[in-house]
PDB file of N, CA and C in Angstrom:
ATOM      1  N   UNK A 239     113.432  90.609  69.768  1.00 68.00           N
ATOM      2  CA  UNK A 239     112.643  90.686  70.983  1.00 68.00           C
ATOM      3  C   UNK A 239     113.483  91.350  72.060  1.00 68.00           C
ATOM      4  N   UNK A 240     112.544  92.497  72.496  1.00 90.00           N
ATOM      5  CA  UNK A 240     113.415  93.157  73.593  1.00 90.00           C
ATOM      6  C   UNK A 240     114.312  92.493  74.534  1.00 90.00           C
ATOM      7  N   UNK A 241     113.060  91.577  75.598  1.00 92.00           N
ATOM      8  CA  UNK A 241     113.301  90.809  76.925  1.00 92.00           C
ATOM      9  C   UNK A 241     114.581  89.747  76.071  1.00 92.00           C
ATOM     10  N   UNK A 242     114.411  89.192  75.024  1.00 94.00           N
ATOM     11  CA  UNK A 242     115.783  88.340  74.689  1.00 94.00           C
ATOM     12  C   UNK A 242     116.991  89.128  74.965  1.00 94.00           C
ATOM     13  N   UNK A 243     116.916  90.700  74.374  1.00 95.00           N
ATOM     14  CA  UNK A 243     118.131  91.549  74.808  1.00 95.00           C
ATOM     15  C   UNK A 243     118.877  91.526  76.194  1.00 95.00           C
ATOM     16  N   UNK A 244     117.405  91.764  76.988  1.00 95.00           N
ATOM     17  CA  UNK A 244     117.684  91.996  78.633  1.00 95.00           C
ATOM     18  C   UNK A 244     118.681  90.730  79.249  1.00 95.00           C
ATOM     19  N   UNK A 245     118.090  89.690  78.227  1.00 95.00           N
ATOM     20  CA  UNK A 245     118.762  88.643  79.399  1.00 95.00           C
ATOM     21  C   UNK A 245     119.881  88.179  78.882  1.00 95.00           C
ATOM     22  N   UNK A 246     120.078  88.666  77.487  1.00 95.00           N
ATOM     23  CA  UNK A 246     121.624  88.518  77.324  1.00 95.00           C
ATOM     24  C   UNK A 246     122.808  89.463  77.780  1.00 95.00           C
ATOM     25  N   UNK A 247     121.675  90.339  78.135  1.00 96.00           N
ATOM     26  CA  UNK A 247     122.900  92.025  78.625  1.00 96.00           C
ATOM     27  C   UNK A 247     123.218  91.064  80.582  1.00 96.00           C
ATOM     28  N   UNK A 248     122.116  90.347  81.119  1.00 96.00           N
ATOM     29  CA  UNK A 248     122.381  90.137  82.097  1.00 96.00           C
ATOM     30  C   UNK A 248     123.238  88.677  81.976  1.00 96.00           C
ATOM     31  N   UNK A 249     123.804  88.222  80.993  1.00 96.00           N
ATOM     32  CA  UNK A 249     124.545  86.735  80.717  1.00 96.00           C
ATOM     33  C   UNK A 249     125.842  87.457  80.683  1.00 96.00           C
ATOM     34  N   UNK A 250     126.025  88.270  80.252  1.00 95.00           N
ATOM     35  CA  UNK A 250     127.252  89.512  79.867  1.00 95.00           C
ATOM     36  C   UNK A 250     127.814  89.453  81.453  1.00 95.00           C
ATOM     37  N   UNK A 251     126.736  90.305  82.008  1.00 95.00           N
ATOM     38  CA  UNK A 251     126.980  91.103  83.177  1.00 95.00           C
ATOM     39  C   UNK A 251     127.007  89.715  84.281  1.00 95.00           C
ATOM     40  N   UNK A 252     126.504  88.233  84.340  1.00 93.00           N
ATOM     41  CA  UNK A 252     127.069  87.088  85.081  1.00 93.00           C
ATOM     42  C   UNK A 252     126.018  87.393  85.973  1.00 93.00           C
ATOM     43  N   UNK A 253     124.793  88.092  86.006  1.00 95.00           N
ATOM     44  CA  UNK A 253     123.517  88.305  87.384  1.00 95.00           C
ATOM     45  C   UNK A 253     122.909  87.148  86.705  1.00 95.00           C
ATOM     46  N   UNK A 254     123.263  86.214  87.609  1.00 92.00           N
ATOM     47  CA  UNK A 254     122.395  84.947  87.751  1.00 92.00           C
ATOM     48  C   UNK A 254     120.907  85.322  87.827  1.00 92.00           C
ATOM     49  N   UNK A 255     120.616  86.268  89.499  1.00 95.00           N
ATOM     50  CA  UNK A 255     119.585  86.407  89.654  1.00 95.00           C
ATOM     51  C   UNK A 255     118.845  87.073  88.923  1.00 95.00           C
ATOM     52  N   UNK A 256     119.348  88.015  88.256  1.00 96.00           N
ATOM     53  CA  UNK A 256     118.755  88.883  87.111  1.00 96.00           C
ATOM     54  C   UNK A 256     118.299  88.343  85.960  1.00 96.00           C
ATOM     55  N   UNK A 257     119.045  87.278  85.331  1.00 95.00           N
ATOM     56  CA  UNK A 257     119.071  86.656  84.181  1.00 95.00           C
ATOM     57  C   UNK A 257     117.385  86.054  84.565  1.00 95.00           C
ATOM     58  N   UNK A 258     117.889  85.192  85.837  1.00 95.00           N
ATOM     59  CA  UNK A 258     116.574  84.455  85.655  1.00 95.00           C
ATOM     60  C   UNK A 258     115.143  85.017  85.596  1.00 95.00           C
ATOM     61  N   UNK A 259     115.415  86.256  86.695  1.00 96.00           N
ATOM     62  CA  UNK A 259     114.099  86.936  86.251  1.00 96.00           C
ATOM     63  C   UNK A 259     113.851  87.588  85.005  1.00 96.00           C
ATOM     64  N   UNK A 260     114.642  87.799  84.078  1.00 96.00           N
ATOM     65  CA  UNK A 260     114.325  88.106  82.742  1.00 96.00           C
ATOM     66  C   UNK A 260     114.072  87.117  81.620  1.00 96.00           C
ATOM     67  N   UNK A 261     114.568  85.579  82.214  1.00 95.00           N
ATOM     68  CA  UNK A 261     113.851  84.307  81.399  1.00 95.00           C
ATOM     69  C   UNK A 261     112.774  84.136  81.530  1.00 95.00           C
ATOM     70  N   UNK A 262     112.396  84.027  83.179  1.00 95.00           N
ATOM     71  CA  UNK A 262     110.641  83.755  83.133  1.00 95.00           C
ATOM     72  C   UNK A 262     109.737  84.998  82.577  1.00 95.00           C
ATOM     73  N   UNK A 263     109.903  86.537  82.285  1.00 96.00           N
ATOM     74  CA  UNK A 263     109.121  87.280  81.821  1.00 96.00           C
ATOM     75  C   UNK A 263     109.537  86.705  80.376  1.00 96.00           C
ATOM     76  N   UNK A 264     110.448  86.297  79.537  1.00 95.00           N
ATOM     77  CA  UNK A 264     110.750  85.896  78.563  1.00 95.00           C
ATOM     78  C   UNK A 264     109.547  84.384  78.087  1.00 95.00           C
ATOM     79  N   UNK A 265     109.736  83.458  79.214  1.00 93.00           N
ATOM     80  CA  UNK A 265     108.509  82.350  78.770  1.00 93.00           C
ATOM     81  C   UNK A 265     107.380  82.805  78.913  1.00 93.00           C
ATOM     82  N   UNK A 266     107.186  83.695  79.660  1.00 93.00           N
ATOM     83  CA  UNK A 266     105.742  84.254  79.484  1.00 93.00           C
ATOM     84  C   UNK A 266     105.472  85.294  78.112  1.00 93.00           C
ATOM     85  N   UNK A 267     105.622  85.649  77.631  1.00 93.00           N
ATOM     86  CA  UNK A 267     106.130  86.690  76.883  1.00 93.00           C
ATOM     87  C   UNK A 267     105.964  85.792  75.177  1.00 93.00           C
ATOM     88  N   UNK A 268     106.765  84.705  75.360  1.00 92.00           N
ATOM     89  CA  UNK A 268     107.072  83.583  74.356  1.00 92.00           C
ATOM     90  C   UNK A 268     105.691  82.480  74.668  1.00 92.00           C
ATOM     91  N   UNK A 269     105.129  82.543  75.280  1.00 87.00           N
ATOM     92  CA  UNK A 269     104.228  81.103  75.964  1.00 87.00           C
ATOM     93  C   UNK A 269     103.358  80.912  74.699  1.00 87.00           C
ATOM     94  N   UNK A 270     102.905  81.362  73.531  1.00 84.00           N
ATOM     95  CA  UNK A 270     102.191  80.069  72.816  1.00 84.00           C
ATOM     96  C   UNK A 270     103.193  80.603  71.487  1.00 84.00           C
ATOM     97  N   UNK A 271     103.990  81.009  70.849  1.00 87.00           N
ATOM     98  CA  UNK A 271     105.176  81.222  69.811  1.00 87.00           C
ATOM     99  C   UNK A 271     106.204  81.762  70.390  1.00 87.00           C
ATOM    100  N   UNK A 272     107.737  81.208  69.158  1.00 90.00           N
ATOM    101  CA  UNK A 272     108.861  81.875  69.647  1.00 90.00           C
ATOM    102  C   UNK A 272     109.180  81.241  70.642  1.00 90.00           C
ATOM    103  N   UNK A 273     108.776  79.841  71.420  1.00 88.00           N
ATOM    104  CA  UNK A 273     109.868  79.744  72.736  1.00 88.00           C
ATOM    105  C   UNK A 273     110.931  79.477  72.728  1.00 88.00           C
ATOM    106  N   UNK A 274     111.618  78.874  71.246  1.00 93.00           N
ATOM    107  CA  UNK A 274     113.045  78.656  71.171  1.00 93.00           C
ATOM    108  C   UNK A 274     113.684  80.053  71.836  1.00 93.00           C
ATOM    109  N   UNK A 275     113.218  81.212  71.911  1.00 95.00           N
ATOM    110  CA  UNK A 275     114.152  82.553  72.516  1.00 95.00           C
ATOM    111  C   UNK A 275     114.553  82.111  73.746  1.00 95.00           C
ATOM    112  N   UNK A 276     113.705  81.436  74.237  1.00 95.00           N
ATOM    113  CA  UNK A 276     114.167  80.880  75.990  1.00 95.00           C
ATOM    114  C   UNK A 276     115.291  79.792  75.741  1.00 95.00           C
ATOM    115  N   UNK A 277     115.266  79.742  75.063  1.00 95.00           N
ATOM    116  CA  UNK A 277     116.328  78.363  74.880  1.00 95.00           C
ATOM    117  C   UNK A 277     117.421  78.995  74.690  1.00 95.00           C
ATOM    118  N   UNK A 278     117.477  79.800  74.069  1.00 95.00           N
ATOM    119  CA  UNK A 278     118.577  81.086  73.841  1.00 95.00           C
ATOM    120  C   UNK A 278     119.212  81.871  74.679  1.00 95.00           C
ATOM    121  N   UNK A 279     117.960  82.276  75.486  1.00 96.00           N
ATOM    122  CA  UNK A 279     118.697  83.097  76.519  1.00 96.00           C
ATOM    123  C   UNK A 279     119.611  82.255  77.630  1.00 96.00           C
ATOM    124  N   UNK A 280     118.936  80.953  77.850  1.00 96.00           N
ATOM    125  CA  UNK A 280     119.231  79.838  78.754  1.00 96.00           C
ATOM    126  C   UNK A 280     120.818  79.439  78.097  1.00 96.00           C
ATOM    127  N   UNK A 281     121.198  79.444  76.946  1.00 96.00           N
ATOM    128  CA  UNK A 281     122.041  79.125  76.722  1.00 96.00           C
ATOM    129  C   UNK A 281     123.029  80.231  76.783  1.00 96.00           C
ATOM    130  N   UNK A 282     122.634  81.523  76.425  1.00 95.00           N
ATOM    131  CA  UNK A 282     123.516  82.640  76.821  1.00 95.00           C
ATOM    132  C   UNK A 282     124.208  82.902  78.202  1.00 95.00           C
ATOM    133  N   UNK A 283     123.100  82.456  78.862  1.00 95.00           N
ATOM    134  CA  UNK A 283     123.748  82.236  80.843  1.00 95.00           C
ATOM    135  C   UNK A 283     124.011  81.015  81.021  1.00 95.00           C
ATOM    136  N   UNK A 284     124.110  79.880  79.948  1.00 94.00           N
ATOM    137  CA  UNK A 284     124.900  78.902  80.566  1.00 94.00           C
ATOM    138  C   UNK A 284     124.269  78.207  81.721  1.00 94.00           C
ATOM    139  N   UNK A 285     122.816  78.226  81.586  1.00 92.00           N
ATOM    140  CA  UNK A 285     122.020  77.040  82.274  1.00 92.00           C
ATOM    141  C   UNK A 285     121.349  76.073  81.553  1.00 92.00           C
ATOM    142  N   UNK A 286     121.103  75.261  82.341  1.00 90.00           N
ATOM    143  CA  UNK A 286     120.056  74.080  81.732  1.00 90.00           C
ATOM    144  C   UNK A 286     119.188  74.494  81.310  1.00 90.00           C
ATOM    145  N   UNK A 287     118.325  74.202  79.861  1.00 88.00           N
ATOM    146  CA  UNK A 287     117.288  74.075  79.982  1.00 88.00           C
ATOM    147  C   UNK A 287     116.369  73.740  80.363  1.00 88.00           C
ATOM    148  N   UNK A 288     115.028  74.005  80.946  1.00 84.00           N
ATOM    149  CA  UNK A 288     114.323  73.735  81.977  1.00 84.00           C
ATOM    150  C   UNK A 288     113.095  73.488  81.817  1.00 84.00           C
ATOM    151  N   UNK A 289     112.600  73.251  80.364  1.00 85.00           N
ATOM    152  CA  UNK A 289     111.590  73.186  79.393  1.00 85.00           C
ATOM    153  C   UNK A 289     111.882  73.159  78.438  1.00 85.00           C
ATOM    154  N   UNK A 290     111.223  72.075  77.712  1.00 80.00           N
ATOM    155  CA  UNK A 290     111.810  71.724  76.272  1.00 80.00           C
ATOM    156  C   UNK A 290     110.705  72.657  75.253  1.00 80.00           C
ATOM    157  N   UNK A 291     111.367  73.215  74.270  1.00 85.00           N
ATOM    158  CA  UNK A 291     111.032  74.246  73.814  1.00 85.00           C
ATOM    159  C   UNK A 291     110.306  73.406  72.444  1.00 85.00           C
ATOM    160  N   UNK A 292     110.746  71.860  72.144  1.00 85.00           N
ATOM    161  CA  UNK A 292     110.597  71.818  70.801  1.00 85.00           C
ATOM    162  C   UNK A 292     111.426  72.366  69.689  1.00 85.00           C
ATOM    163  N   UNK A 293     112.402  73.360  69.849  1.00 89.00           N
ATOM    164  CA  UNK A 293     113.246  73.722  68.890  1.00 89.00           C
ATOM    165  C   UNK A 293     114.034  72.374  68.174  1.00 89.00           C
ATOM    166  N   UNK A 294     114.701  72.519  66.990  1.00 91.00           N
ATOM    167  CA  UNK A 294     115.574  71.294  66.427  1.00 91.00           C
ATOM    168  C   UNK A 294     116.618  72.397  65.830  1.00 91.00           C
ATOM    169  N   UNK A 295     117.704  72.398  66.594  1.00 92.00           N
ATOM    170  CA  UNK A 295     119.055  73.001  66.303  1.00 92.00           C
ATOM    171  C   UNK A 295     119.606  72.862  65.153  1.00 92.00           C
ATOM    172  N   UNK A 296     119.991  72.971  64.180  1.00 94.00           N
ATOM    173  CA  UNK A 296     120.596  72.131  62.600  1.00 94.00           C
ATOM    174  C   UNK A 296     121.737  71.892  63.236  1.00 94.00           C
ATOM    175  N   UNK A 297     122.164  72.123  64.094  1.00 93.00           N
ATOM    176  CA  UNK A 297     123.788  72.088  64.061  1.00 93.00           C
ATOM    177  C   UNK A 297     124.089  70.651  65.290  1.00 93.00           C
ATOM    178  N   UNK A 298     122.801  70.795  66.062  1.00 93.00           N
ATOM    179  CA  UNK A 298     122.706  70.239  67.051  1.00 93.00           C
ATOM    180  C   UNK A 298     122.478  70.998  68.496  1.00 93.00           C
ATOM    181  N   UNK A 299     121.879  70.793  69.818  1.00 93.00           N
ATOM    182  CA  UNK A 299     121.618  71.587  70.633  1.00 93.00           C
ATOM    183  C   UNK A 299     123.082  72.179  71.723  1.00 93.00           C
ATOM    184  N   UNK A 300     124.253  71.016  71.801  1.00 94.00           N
ATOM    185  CA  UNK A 300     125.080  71.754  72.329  1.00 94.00           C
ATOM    186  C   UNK A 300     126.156  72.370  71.350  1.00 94.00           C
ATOM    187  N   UNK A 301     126.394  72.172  70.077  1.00 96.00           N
ATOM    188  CA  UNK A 301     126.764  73.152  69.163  1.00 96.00           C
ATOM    189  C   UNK A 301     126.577  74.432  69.770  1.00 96.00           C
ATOM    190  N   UNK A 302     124.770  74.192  69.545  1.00 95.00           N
ATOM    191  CA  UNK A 302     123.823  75.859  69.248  1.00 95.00           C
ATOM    192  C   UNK A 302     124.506  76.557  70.518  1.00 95.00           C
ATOM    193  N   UNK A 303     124.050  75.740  71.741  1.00 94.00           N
ATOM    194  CA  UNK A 303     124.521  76.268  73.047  1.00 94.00           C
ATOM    195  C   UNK A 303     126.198  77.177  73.276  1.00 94.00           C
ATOM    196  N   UNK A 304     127.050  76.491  72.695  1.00 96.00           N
ATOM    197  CA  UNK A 304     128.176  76.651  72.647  1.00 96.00           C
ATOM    198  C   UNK A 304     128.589  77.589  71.577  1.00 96.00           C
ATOM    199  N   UNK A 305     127.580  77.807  70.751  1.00 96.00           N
ATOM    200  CA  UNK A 305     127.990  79.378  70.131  1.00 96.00           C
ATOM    201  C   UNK A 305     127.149  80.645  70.387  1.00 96.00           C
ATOM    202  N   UNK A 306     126.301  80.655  71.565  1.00 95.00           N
ATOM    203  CA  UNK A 306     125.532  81.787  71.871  1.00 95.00           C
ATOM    204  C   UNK A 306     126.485  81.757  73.277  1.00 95.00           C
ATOM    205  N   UNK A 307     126.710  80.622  73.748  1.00 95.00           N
ATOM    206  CA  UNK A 307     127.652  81.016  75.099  1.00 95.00           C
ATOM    207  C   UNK A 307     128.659  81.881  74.401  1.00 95.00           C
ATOM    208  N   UNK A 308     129.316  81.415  73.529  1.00 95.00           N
ATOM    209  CA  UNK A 308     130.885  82.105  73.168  1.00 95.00           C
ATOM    210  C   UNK A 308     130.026  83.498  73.203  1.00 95.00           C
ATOM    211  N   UNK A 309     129.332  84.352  72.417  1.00 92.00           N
ATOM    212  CA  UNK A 309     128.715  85.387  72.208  1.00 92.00           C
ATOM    213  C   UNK A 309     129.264  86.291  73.554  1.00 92.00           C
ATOM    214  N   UNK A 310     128.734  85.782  74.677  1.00 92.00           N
ATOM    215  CA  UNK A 310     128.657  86.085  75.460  1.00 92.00           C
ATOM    216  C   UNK A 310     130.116  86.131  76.214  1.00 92.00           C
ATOM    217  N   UNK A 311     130.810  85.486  76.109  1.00 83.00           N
ATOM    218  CA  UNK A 311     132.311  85.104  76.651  1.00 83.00           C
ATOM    219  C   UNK A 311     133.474  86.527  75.999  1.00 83.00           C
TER     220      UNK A 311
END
């Protein structure tokens, strides 16, 4: 998914404000499949999640978190 790209190029680049506007076109975008991507991107910038997506992590959710952050690091 494109918009997943955008908002990891902006987790890279540390634009808070950017990021976020590329999550909410992301939940919209994702709004009835796929919302775990928001969970993704959220974890790529190293915010809270802010809606529970329903995803189930295998590894666990701050595992998951903590290896899409590194990605980004």
């Amino acid at each position: 998914m494109g918009e997943l790209a955008v908002c990891f190029h902006h987790a890279v680049q540390n634009d808070h404000d950017k990021v976020d506007t590329a999550i909410s076109r992301l939940r919209d975008l994702t709004r009835d499949n796929d919302t775990y991507h928001v969970d993704i991107a959220q974890f790529t910038a190293d915010v809270p999640i802010d809606q529970v997506s329903g995803a189930q992590w295998l590894d666990g959710e701050q595992h998951t978190r903590n290896r899409w952050r590194g990605q980004v690091l």
